[in-house]
PDB file of C-alpha atoms in Angstrom:
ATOM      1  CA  UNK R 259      -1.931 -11.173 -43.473  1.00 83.00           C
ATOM      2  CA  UNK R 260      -0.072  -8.309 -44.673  1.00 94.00           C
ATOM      3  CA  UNK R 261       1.774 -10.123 -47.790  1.00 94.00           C
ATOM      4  CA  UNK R 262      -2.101 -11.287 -49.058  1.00 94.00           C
ATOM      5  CA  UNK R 263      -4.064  -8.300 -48.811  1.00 95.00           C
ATOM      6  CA  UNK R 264      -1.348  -6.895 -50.457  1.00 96.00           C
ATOM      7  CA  UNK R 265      -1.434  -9.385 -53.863  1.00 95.00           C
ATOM      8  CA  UNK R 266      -5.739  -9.260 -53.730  1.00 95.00           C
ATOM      9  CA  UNK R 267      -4.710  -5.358 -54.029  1.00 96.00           C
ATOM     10  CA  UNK R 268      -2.755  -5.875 -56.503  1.00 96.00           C
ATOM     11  CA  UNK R 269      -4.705  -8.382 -58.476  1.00 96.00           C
ATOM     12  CA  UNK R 270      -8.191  -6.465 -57.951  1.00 95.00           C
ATOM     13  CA  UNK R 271      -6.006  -3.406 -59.411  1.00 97.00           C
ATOM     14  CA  UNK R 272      -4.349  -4.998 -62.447  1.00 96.00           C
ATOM     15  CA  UNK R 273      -0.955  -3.654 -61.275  1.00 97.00           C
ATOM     16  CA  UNK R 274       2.305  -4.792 -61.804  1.00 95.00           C
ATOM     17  CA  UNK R 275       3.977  -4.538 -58.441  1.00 95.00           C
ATOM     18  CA  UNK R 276       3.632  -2.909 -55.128  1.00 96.00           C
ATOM     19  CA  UNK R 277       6.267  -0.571 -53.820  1.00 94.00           C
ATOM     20  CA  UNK R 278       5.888   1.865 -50.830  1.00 96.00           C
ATOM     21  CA  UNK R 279       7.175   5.051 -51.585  1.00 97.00           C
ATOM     22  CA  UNK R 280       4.198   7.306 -49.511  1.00 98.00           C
ATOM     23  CA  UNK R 281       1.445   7.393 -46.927  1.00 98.00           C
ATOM     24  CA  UNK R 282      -1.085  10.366 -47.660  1.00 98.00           C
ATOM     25  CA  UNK R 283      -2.565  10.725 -43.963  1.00 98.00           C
ATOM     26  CA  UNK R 284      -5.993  11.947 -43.338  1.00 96.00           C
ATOM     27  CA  UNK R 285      -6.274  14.112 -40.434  1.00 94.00           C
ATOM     28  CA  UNK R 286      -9.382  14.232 -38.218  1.00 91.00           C
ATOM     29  CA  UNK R 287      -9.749  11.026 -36.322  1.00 90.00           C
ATOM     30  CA  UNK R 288      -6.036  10.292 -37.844  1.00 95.00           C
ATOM     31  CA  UNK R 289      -3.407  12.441 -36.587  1.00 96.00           C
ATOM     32  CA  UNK R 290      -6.232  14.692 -34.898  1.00 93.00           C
ATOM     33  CA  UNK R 291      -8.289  13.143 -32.001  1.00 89.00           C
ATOM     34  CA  UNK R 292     -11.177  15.743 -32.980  1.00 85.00           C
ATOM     35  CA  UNK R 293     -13.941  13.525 -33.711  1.00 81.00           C
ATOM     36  CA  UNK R 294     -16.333  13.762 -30.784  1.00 84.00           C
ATOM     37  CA  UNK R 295     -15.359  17.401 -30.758  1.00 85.00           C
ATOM     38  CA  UNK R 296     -16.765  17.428 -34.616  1.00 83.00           C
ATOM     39  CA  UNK R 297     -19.768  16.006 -34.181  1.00 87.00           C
ATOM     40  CA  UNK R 298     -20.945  17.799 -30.894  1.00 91.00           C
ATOM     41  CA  UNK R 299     -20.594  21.076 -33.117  1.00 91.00           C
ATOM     42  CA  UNK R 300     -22.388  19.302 -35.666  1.00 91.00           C
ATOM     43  CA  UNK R 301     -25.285  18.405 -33.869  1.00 94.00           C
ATOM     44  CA  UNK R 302     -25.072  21.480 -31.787  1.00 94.00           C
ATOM     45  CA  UNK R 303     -25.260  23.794 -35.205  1.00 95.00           C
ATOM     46  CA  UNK R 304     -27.902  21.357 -37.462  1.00 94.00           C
ATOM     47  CA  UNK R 305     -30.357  21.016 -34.402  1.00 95.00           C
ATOM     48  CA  UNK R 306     -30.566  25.022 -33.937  1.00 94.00           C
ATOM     49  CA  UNK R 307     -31.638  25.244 -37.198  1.00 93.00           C
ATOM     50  CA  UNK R 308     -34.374  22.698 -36.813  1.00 93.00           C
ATOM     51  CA  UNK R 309     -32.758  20.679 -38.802  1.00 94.00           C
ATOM     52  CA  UNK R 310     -32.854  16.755 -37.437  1.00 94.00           C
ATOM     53  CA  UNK R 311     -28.727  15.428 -36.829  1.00 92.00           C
ATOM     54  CA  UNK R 312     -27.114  12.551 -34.730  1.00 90.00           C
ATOM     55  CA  UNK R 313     -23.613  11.945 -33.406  1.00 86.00           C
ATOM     56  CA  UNK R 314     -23.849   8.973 -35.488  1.00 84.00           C
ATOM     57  CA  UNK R 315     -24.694  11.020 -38.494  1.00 86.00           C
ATOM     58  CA  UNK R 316     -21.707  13.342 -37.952  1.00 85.00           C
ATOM     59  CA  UNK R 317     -19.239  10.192 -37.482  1.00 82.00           C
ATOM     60  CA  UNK R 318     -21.231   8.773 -40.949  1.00 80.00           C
ATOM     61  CA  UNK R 319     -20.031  12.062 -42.598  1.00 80.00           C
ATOM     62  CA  UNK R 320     -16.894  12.373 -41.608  1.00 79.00           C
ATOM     63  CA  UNK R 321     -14.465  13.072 -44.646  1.00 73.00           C
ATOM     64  CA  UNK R 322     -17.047  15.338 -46.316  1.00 78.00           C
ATOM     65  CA  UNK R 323     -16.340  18.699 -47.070  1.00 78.00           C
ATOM     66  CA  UNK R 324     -18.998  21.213 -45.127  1.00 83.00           C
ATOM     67  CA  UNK R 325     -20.800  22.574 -47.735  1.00 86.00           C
ATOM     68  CA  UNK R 326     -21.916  18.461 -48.744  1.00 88.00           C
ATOM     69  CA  UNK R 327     -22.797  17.651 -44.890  1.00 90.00           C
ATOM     70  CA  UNK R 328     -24.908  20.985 -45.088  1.00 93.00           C
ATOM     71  CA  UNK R 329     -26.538  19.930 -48.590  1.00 92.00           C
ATOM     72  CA  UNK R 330     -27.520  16.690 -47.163  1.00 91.00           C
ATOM     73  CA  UNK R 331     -29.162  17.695 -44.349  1.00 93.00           C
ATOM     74  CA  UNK R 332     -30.930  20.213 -45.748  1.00 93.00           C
ATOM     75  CA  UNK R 333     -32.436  18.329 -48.904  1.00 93.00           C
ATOM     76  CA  UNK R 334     -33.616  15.754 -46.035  1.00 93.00           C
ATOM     77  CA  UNK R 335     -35.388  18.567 -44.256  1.00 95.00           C
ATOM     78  CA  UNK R 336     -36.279  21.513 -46.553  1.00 94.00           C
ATOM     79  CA  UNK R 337     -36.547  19.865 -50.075  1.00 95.00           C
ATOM     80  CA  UNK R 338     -33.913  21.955 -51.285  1.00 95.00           C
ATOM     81  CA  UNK R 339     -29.832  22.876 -50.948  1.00 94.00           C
ATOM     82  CA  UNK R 340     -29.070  25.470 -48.929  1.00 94.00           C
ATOM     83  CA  UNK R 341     -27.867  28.736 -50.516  1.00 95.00           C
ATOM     84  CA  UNK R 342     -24.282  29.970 -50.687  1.00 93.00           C
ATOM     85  CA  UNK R 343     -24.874  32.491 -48.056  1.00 95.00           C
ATOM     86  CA  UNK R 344     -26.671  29.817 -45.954  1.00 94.00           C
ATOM     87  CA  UNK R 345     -23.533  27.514 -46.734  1.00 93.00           C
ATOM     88  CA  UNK R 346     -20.839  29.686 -45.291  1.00 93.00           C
ATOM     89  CA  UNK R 347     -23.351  31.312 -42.103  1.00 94.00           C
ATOM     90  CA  UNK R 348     -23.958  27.446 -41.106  1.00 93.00           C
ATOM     91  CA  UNK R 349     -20.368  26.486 -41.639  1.00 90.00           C
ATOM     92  CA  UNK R 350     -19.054  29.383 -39.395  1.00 93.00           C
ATOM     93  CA  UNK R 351     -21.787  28.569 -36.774  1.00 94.00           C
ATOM     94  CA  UNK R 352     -19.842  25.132 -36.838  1.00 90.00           C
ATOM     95  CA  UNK R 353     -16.410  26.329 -36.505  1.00 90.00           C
ATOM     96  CA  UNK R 354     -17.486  28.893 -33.202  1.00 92.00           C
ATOM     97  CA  UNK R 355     -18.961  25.714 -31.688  1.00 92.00           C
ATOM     98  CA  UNK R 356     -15.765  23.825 -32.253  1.00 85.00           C
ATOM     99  CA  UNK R 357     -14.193  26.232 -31.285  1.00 87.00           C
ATOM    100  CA  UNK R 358     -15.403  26.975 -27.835  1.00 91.00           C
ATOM    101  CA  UNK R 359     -15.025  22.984 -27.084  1.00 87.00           C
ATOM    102  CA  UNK R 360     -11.726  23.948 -26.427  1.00 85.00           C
ATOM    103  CA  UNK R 361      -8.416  22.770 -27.739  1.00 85.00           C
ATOM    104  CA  UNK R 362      -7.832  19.817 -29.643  1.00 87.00           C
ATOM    105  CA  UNK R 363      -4.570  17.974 -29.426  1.00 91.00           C
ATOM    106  CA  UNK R 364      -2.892  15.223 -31.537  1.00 95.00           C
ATOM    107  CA  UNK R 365      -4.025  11.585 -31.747  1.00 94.00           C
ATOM    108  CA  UNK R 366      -1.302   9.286 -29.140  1.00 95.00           C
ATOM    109  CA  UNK R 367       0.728   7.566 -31.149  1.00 97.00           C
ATOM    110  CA  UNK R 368       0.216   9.518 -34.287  1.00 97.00           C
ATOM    111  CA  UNK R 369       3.362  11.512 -34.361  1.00 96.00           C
ATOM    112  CA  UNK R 370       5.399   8.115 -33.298  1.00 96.00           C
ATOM    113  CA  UNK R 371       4.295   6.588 -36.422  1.00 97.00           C
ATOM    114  CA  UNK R 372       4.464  10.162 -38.709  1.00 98.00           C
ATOM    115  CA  UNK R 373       8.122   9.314 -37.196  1.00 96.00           C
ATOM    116  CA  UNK R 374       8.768   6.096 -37.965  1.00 97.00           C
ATOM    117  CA  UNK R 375       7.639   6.663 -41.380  1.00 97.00           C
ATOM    118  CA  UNK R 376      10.127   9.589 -41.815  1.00 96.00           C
ATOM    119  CA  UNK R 377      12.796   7.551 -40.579  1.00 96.00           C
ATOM    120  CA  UNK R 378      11.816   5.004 -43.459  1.00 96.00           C
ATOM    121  CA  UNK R 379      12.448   7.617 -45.869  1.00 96.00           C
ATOM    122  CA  UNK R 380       8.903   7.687 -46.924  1.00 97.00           C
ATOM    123  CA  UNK R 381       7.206  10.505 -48.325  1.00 98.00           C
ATOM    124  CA  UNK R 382       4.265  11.913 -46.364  1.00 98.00           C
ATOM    125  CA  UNK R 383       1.453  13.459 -47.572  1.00 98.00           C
ATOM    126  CA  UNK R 384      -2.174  15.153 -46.101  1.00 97.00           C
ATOM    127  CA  UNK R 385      -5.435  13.994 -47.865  1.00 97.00           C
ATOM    128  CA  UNK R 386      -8.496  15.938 -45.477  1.00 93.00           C
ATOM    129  CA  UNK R 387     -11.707  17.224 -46.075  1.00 86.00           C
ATOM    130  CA  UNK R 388     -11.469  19.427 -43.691  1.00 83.00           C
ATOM    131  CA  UNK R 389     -11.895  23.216 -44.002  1.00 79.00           C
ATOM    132  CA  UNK R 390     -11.115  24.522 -40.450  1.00 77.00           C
ATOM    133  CA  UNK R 391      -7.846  26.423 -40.689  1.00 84.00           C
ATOM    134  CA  UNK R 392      -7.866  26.085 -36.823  1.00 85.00           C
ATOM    135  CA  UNK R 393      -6.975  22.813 -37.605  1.00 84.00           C
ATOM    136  CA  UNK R 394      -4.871  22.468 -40.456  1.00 89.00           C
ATOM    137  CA  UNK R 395      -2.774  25.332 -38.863  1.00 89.00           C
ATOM    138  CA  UNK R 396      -2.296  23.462 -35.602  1.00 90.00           C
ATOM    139  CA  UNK R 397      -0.521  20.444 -37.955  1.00 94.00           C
ATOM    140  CA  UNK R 398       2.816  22.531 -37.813  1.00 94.00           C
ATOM    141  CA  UNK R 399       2.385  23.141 -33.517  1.00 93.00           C
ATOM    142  CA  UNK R 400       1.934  19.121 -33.317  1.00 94.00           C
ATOM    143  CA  UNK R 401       4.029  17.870 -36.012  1.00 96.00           C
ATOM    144  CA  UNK R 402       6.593  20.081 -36.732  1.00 94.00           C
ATOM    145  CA  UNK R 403       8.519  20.021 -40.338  1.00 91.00           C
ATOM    146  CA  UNK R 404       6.021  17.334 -41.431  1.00 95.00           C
ATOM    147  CA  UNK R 405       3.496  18.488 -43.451  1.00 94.00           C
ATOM    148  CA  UNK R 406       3.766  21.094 -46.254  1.00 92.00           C
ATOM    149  CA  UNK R 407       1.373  22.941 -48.375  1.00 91.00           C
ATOM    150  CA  UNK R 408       2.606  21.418 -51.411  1.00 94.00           C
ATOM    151  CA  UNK R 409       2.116  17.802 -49.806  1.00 96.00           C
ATOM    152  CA  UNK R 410      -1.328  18.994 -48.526  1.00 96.00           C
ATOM    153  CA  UNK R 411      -4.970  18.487 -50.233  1.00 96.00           C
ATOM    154  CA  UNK R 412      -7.589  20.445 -48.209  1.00 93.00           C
ATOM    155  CA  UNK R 413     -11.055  21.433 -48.831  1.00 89.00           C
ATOM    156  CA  UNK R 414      -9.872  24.818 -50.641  1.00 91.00           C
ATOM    157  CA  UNK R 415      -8.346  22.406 -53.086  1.00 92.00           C
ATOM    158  CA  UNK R 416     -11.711  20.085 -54.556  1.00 92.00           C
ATOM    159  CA  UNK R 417     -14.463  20.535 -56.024  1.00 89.00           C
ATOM    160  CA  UNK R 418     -16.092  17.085 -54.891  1.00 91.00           C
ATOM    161  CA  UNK R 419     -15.125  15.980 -51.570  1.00 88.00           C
ATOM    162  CA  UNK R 420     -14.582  12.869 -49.789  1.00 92.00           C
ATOM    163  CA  UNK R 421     -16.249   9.687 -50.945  1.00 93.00           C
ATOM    164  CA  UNK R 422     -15.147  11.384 -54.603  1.00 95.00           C
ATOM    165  CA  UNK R 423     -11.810   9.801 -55.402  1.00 97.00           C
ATOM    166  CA  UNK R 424     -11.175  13.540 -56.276  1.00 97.00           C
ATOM    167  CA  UNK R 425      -9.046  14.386 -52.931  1.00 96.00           C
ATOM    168  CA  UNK R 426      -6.997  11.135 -53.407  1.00 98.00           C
ATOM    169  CA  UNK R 427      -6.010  11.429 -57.299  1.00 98.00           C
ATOM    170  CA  UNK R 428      -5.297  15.200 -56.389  1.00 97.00           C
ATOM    171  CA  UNK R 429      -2.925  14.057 -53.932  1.00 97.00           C
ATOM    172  CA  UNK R 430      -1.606  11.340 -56.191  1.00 98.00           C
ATOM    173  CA  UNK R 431      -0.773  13.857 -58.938  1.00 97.00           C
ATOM    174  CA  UNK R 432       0.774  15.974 -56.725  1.00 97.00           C
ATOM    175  CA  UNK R 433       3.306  13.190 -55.418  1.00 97.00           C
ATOM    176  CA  UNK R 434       4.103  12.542 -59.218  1.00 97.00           C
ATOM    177  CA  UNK R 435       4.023   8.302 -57.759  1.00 98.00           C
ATOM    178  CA  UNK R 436       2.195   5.209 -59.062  1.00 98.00           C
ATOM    179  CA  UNK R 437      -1.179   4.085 -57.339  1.00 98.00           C
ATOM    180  CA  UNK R 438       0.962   1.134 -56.421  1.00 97.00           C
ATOM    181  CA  UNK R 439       3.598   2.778 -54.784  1.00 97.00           C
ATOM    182  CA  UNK R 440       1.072   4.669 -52.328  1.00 98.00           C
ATOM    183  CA  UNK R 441      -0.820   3.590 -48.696  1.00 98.00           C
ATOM    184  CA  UNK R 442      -3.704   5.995 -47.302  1.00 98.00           C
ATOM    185  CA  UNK R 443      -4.275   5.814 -43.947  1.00 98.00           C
ATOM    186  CA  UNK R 444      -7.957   6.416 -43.056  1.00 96.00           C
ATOM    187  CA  UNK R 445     -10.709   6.389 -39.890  1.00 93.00           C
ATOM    188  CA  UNK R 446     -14.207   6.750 -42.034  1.00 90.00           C
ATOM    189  CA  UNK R 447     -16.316   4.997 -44.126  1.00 92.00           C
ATOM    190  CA  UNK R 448     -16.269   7.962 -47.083  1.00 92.00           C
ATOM    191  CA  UNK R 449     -12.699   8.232 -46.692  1.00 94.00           C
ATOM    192  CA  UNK R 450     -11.927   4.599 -46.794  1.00 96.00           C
ATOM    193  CA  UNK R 451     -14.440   4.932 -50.173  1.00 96.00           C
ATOM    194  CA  UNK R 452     -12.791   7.745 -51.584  1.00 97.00           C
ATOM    195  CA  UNK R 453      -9.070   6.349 -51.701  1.00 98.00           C
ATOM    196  CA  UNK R 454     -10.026   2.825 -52.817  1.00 97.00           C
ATOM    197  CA  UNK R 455     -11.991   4.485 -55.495  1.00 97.00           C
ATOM    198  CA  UNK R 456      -9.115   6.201 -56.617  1.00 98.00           C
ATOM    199  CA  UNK R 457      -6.995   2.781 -56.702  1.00 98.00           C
ATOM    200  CA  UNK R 458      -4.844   3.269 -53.488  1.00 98.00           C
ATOM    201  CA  UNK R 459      -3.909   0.385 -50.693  1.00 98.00           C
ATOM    202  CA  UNK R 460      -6.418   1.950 -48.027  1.00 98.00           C
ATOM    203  CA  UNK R 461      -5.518   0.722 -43.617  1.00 98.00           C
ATOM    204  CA  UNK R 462      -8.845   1.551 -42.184  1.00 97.00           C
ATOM    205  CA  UNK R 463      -8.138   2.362 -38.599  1.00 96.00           C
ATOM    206  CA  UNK R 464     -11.338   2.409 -35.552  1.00 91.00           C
ATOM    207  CA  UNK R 465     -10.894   5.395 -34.173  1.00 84.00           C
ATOM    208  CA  UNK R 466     -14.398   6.299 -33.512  1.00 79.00           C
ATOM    209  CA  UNK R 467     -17.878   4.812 -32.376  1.00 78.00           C
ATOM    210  CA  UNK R 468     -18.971   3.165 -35.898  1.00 80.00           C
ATOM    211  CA  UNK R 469     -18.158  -0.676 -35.950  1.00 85.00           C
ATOM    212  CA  UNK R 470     -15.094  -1.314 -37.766  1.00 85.00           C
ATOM    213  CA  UNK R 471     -16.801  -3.634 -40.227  1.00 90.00           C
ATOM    214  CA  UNK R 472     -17.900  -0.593 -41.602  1.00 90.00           C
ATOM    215  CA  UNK R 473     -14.216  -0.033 -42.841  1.00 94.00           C
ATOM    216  CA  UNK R 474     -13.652  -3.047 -45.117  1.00 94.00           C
ATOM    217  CA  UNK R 475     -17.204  -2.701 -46.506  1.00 94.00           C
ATOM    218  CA  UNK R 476     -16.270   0.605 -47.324  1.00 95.00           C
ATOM    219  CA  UNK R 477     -12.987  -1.482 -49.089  1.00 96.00           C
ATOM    220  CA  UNK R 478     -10.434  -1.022 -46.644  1.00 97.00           C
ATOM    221  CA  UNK R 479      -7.498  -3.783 -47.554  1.00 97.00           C
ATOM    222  CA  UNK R 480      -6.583  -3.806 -43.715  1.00 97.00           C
ATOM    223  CA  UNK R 481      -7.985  -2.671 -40.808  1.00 97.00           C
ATOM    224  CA  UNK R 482      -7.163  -2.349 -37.215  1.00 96.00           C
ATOM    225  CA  UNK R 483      -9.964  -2.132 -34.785  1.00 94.00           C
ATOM    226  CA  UNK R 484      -7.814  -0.409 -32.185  1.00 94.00           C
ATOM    227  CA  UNK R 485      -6.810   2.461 -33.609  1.00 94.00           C
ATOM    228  CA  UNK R 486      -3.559   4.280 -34.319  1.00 95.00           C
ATOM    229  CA  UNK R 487      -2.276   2.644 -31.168  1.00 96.00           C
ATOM    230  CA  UNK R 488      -2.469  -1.080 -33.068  1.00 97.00           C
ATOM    231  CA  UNK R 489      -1.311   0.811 -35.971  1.00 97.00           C
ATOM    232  CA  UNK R 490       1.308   2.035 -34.657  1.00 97.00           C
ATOM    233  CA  UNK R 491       2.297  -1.398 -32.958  1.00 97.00           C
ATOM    234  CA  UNK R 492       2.149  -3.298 -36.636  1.00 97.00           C
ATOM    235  CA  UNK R 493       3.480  -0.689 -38.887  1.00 97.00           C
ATOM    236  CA  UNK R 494       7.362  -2.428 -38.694  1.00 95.00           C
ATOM    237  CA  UNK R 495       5.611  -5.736 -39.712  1.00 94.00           C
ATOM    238  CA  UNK R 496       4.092  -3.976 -42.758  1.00 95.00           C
ATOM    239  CA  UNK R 497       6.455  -1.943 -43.842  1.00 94.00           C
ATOM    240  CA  UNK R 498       9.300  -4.914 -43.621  1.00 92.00           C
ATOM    241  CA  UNK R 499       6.896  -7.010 -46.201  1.00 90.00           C
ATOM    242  CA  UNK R 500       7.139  -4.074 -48.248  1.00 81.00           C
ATOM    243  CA  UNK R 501      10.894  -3.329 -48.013  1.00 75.00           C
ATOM    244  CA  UNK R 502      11.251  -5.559 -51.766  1.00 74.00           C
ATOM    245  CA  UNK R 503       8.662  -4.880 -55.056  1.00 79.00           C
ATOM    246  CA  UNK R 504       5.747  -7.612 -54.239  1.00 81.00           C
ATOM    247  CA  UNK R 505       3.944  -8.927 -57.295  1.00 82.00           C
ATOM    248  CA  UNK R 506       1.034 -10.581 -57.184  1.00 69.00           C
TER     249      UNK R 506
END
């Protein structure tokens, strides 16, 4: 399975090899289990404005930056994009409602495989959306000596978020690798859209409500319906396929 989606990637690409070298990470839903936590602060914020916003809808815009969820929803409803001001008030409405869902704590299993992969000798890198410094300060509490700022690509650091390939090349540039030598690791459709769009081997993993289909309609190569757990469980297998240059 692994050796064939590998050559279709490398055949839909026009590369010359595959090599693993790095896995850029995304965070929520990845190596944070803050999903549900997410969109209850969502919903909790866009339906105190008036403004009309599902669980579903949150989990469907996961991988956006805020200020492109907020845009959305507010062309739906008002016609129009919200204002800076409106931006950042609605946006730090969001974070206190986060916030006060209490703490959230690392995905099981995601700092066995952040691990593994160090073990491997693989470079790691982050590739979020995400905004709340909450968050990407907690990294360093759950996975110590793991992720860097110079190995990090945030939402301070794009002008178009998530599905833009924008976060992904940014990321890619940074490492100074190939597209071929590079696997993303993703939970969301947008994400999943964003990294293929920027040419890297995407493993869609379910770690939310959406149906996992979802994930390799988005263009996922792989995907594994149950999560980091089953990601965790197969990464040896894929990484041992990748242990020589594959061509297609």
């Amino acid at each position: 399975m692994y050796l064939s989606a590998i050559k279709n990637f490398i055949t839909k690409n026009k590369y010359p090899e595959f090599q693993l070298k790095a896995v850029f990470f995304d965070m929520d839903g990845v190596l944070l289990d803050s999903m549900d936590f997410h969109s209850i602060a969502w919903v909790k914020t866009m339906n105190g404005l008036n403004i009309p916003f599902t669980m579903e809808e949150a989990y469907m815009n996961e991988g956006r930056v805020g200020h492109d969820t907020i845009n959305n929803a507010y062309l739906r409803t008002f016609g129009r994009v919200a204002t800076l001001d409106e931006q950042e008030n609605i946006y730090q409405i969001k974070t206190n409602h986060l916030e006060d869902l209490g703490e959230i704590h690392a995905m099981p299993y995601s700092n066995d495989l952040l691990n593994k992969v160090k073990k491997q000798g693989l470079e790691i890198y982050l590739v979020t959306g995400s905004g709340q410094l909450t968050l990407l300060e907690s990294l360093e509490d759950y996975f110590p000596n793991t992720f860097v700022k110079e190995k990090m690509v945030t939402a301070f650091d794009v002008k178009n978020g998530k599905p833009s390939p924008e976060p992904y090349l940014k990321a890619l540039a940074k490492s100074g690798l190939n597209p071929w030598e590079v696997v993303v690791i993703e939970n969301a459709p947008l994400g999943v859209e964003s990294s293929t769009s920027a040419g890297l081997f995407t493993i869609g993993i379910n770690s939310g409500p959406l149906d996992p289909d979802l994930l390799y309609t988005s263009g996922a190569d792989i995907v594994f319906p149950g999560g980091m757990k089953e990601l965790y469980k197969n990464w040896d297998d894929f990484y041992q396929v990748n242990l020589a240059p594959i061509n297609a």
